[in-house]
mmCIF file of C-alpha atoms in Angstrom:
data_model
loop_
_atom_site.group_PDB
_atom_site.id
_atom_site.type_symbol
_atom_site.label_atom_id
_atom_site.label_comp_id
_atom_site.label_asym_id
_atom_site.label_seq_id
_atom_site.Cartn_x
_atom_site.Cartn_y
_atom_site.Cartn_z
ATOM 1 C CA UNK A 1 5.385 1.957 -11.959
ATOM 2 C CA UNK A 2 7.186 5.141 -10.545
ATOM 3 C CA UNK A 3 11.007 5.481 -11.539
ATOM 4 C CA UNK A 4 11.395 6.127 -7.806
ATOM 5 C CA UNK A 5 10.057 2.135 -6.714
ATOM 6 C CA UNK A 6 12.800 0.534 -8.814
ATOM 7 C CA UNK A 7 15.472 1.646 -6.269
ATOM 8 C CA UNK A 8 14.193 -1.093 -3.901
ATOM 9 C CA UNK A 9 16.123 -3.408 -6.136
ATOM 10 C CA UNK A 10 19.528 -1.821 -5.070
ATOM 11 C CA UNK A 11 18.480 -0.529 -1.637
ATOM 12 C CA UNK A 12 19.662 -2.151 1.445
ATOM 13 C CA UNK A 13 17.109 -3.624 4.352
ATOM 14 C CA UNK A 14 17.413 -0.833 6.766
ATOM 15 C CA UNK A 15 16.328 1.407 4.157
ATOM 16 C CA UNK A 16 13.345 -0.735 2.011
ATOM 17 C CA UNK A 17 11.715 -1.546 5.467
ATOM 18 C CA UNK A 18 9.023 1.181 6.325
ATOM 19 C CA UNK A 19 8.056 2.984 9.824
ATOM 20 C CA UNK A 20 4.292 2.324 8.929
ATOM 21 C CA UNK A 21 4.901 -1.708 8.672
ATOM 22 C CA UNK A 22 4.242 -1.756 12.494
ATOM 23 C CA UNK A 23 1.616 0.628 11.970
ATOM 24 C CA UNK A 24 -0.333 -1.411 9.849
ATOM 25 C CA UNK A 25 0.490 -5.404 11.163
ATOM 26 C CA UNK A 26 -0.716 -3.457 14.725
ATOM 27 C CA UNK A 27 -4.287 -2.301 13.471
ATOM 28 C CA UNK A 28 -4.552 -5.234 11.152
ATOM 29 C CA UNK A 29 -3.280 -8.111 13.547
ATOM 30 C CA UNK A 30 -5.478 -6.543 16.531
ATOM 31 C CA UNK A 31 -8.408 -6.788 14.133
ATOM 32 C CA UNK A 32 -9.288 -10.113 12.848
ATOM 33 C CA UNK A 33 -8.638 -12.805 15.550
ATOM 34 C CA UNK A 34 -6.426 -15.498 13.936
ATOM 35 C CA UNK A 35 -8.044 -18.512 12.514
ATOM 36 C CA UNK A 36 -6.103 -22.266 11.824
ATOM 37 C CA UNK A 37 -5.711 -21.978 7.580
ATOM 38 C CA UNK A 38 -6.283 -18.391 7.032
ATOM 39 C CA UNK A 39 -4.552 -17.206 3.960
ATOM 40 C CA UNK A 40 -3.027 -13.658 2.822
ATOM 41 C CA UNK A 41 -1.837 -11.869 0.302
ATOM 42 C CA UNK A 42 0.066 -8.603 -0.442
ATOM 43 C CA UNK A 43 -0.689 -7.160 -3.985
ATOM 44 C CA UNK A 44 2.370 -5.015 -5.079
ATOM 45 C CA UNK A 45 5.124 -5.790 -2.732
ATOM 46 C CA UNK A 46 8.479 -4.826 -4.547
ATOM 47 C CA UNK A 47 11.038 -6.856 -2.454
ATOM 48 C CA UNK A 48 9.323 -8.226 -0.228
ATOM 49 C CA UNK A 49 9.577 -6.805 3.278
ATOM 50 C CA UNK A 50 6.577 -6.006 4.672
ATOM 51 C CA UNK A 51 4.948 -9.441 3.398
ATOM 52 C CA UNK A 52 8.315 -10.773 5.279
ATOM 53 C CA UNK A 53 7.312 -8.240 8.434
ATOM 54 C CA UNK A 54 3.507 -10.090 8.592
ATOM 55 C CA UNK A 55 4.784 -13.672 8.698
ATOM 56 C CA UNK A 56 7.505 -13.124 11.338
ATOM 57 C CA UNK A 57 4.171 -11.199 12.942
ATOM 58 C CA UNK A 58 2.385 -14.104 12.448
ATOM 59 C CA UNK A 59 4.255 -17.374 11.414
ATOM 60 C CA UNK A 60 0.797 -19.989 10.794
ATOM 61 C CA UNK A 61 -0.178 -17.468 8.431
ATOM 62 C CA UNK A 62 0.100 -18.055 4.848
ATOM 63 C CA UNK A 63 1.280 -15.374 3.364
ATOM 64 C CA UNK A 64 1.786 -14.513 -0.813
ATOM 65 C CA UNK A 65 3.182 -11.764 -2.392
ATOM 66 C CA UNK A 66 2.603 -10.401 -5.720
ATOM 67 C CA UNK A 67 3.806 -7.731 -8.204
ATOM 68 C CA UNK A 68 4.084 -7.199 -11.506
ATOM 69 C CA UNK A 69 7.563 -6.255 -12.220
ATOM 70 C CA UNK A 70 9.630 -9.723 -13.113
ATOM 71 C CA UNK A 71 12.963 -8.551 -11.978
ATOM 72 C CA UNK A 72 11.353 -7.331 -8.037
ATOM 73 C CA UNK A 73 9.728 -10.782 -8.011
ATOM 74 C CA UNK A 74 12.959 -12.291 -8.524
ATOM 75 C CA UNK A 75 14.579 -10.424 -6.156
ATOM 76 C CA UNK A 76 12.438 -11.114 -3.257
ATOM 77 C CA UNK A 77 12.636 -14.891 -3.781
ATOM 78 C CA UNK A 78 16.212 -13.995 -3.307
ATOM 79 C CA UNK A 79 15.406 -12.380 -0.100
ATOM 80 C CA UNK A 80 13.288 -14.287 1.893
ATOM 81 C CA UNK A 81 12.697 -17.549 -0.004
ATOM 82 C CA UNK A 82 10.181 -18.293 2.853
ATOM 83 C CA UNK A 83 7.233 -16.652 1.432
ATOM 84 C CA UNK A 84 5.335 -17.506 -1.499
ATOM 85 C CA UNK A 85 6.140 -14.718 -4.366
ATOM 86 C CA UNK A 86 4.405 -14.615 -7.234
ATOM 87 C CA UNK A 87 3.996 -12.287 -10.751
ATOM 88 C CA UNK A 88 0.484 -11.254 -11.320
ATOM 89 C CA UNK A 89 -1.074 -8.026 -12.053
ATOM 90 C CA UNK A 90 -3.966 -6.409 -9.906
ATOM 91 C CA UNK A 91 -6.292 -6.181 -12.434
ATOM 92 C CA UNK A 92 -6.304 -9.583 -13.378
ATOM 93 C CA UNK A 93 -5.389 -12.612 -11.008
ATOM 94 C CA UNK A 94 -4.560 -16.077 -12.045
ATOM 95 C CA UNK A 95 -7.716 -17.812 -11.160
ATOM 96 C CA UNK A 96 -6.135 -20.253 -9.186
ATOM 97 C CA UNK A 97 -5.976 -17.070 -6.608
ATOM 98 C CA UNK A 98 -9.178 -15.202 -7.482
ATOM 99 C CA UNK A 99 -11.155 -14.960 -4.199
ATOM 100 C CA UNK A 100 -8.692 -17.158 -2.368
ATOM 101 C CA UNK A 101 -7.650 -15.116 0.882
ATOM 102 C CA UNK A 102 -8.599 -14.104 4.020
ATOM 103 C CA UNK A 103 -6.437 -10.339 4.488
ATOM 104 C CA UNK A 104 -5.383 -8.785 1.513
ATOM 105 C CA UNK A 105 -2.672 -5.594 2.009
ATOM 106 C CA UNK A 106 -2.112 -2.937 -0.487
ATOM 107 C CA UNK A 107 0.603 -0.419 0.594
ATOM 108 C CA UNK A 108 1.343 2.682 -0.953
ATOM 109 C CA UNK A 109 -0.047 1.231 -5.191
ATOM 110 C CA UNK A 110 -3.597 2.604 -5.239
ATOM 111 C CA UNK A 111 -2.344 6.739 -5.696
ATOM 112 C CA UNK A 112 -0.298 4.989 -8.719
ATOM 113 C CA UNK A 113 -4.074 4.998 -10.485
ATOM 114 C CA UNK A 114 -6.801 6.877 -11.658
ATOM 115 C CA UNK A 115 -9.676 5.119 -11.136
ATOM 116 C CA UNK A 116 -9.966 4.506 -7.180
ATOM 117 C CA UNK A 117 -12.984 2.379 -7.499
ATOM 118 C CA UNK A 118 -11.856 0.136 -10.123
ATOM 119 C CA UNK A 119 -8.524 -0.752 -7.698
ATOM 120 C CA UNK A 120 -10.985 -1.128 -5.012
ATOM 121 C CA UNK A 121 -12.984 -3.652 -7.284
ATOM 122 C CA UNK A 122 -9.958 -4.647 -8.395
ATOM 123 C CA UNK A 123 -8.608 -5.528 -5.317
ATOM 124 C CA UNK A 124 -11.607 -6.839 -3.221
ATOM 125 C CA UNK A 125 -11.991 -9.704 -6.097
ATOM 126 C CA UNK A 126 -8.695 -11.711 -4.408
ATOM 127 C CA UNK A 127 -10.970 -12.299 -1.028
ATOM 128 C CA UNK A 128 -13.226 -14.402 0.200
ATOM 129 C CA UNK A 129 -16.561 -13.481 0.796
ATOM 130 C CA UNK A 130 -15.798 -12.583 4.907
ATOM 131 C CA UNK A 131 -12.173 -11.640 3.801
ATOM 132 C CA UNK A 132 -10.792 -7.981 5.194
ATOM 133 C CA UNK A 133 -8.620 -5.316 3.024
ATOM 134 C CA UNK A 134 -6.269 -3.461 4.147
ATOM 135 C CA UNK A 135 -4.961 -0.531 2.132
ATOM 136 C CA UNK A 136 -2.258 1.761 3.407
ATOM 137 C CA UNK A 137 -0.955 5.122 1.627
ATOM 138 C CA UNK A 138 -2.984 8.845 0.629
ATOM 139 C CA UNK A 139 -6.067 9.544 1.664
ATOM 140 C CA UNK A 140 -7.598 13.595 1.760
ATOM 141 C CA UNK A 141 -9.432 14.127 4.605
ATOM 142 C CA UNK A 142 -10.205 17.246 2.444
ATOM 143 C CA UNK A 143 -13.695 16.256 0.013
ATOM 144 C CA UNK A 144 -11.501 17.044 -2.901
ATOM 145 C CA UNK A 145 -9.666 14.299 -5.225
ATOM 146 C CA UNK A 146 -6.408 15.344 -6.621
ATOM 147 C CA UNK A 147 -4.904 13.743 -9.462
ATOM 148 C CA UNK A 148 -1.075 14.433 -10.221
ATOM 149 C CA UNK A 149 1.728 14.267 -12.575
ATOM 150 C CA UNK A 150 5.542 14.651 -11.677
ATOM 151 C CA UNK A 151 8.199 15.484 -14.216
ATOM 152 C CA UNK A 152 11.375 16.303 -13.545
ATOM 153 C CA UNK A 153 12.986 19.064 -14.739
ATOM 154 C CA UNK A 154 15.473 17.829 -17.326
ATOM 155 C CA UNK A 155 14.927 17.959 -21.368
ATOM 156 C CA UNK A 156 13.015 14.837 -22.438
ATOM 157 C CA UNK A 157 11.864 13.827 -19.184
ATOM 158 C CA UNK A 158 8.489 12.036 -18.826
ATOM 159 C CA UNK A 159 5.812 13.032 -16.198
ATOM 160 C CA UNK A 160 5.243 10.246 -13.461
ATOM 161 C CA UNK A 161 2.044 9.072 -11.670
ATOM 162 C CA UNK A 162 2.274 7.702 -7.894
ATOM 163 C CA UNK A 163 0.649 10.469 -6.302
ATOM 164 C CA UNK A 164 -2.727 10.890 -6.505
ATOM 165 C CA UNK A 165 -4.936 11.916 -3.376
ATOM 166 C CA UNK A 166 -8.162 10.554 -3.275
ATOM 167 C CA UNK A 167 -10.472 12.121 -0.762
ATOM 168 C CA UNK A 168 -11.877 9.677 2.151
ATOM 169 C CA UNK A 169 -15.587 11.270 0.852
ATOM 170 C CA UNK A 170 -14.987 9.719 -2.362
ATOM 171 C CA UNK A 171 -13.779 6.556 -0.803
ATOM 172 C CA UNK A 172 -16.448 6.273 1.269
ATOM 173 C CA UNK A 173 -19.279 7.016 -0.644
ATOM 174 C CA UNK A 174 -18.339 4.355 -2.924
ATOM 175 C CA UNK A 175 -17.916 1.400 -0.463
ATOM 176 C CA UNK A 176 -21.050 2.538 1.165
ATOM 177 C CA UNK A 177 -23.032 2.225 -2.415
ATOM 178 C CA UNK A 178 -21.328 -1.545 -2.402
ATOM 179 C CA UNK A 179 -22.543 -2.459 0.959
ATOM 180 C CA UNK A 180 -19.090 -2.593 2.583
ATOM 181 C CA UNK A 181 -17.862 -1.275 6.123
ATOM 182 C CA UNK A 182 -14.844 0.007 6.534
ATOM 183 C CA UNK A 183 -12.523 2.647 8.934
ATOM 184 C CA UNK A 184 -9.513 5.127 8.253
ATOM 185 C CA UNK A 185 -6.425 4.825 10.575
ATOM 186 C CA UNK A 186 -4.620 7.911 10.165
ATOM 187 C CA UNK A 187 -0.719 7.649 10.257
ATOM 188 C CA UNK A 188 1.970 9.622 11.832
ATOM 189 C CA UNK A 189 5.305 9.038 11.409
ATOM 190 C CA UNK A 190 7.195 8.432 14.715
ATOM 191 C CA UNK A 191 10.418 9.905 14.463
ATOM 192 C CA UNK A 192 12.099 12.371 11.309
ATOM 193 C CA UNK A 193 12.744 10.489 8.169
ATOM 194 C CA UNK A 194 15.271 11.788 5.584
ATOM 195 C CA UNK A 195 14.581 11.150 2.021
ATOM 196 C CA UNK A 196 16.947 9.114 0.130
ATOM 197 C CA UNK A 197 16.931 10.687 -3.018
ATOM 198 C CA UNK A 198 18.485 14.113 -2.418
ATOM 199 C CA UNK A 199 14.516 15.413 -1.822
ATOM 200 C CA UNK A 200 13.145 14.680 -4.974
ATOM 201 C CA UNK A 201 10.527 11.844 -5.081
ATOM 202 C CA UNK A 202 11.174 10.233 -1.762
ATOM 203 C CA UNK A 203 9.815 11.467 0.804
ATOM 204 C CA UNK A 204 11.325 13.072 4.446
ATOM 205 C CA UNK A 205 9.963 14.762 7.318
ATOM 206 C CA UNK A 206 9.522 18.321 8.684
ATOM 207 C CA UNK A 207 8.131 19.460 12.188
ATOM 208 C CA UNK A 208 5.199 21.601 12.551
ATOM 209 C CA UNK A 209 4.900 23.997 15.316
ATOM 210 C CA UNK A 210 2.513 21.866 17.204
ATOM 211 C CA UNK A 211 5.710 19.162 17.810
ATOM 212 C CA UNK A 212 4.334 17.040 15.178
ATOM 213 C CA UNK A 213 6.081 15.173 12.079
ATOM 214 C CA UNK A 214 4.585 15.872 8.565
ATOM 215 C CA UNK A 215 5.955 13.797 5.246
ATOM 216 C CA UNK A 216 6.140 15.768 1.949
ATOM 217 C CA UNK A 217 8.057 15.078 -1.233
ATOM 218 C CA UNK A 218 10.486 17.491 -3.877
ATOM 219 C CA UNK A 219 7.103 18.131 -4.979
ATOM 220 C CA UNK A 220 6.029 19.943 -2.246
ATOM 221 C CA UNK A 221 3.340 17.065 -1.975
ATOM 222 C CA UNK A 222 2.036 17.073 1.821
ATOM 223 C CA UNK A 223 1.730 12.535 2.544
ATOM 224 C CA UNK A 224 -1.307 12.870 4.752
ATOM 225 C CA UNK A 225 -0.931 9.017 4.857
ATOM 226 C CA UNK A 226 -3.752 6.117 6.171
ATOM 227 C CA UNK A 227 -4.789 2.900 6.531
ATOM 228 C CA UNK A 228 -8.226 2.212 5.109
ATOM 229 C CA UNK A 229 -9.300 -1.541 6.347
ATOM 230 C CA UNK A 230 -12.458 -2.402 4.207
ATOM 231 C CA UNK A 231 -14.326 -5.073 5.952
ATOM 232 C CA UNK A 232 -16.615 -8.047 4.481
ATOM 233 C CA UNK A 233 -19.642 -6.621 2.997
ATOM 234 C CA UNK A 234 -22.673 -6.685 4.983
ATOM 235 C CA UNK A 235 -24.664 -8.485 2.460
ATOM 236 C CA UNK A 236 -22.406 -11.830 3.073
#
């Protein structure tokens, strides 16, 4: 886990709720009519507010939440004690929850890895067999993958993963070779956004010359941010 992600423990709503939530409950909501019993589940969902977000979106959903940091578990239980929070790792689900879900949303965890097909493996393994993924955060629309490493400039400091820019070539080559549809949303953000970390890992806004908005980080790291939704492979 990024240094920067442990500041959701401390950070207030206003500020730990995200402009793409909307984005994402919009094209995700609009796409799968809704079904008596259908289950979800959110794999890495710090506090807890966008897995709060989809069941005020959609109360007769069931909704779980999972990450595997102890003390963000803990905290949103604290939050919003209406949702179903649980520890678990993305690699390896309790079985009880293996294959168990209907919608399964991933925001912003997959550039925190190397291996994009093993988290899409990884990830697809929590739905049923017609279940849909959704997976929100850095796609290239550029055939290049781009794997990164952030240190800050301080003696002793330790480089950081979270950034990592796998190319939607790469992504969709391999979903194609598994026999599974799937479409990129691409994501601008609606108004300016100032980074609340002084402009070092979080992430703010500046406007091009065509009028539009365009996210980059302290590392001079262009977000060129979308929403992948994977849908149930054709050979179900």
């Amino acid at each position: 886990m990024r240094k920067l992600d442990l500041r959701y423990l401390t950070l207030g709503e206003s500020q730990r709720a995200k402009d793409y939530f909307s984005f994402v409950l919009t094209h995700a909501l609009a796409s799968r009519p809704l079904v008596s019993g259908e289950r979800a589940v959110e794999i890495g969902c710090a506090c807890g507010d966008f897995a709060n977000a989809l069941k005020k979106s959609r109360p007769s959903l069931s909704v779980t939440a999972v990450d595997m940091r102890n003390d963000l578990i803990t905290r949103a239980r604290a939050l919003f004690p209406g949702i179903n929070f649980r520890q678990a790792d993305l690699w390896s689900p309790p079985h009880d929850i293996r294959g168990a879900y209907d919608l399964l949303f991933m925001l912003t965890v997959h550039s925190l890895y190397d291996d994009i097909s093993g988290v899409l493996d990884a990830s697809l393994q929590w739905l049923r067999p017609n279940g849909d993924a959704f997976v929100f955060g850095l796609f290239n629309p550029v055939p290049l993958d781009v794997t990164v490493r952030v240190r800050e400039a301080v003696p002793g400091a330790v480089a950081q993963k979270g950034w990592n820019i796998f190319s939607k070539e790469t992504v969709s080559s391999y979903l194609h070779s598994r026999g599974y549809r799937h479409n990129f949303y691409d994501y601008s953000p609606p108004w300016p956004k100032v980074s609340d970390d002084e402009g070092r890992f979080s992430s703010w806004t500046q406007q091009l010359a065509d009028g539009r908005l365009q996210l980059l980080n302290g590392a001079q790291i262009i977000h060129t941010f979308s929403l992948l939704h994977v849908e149930p492979s054709s050979t179900t």
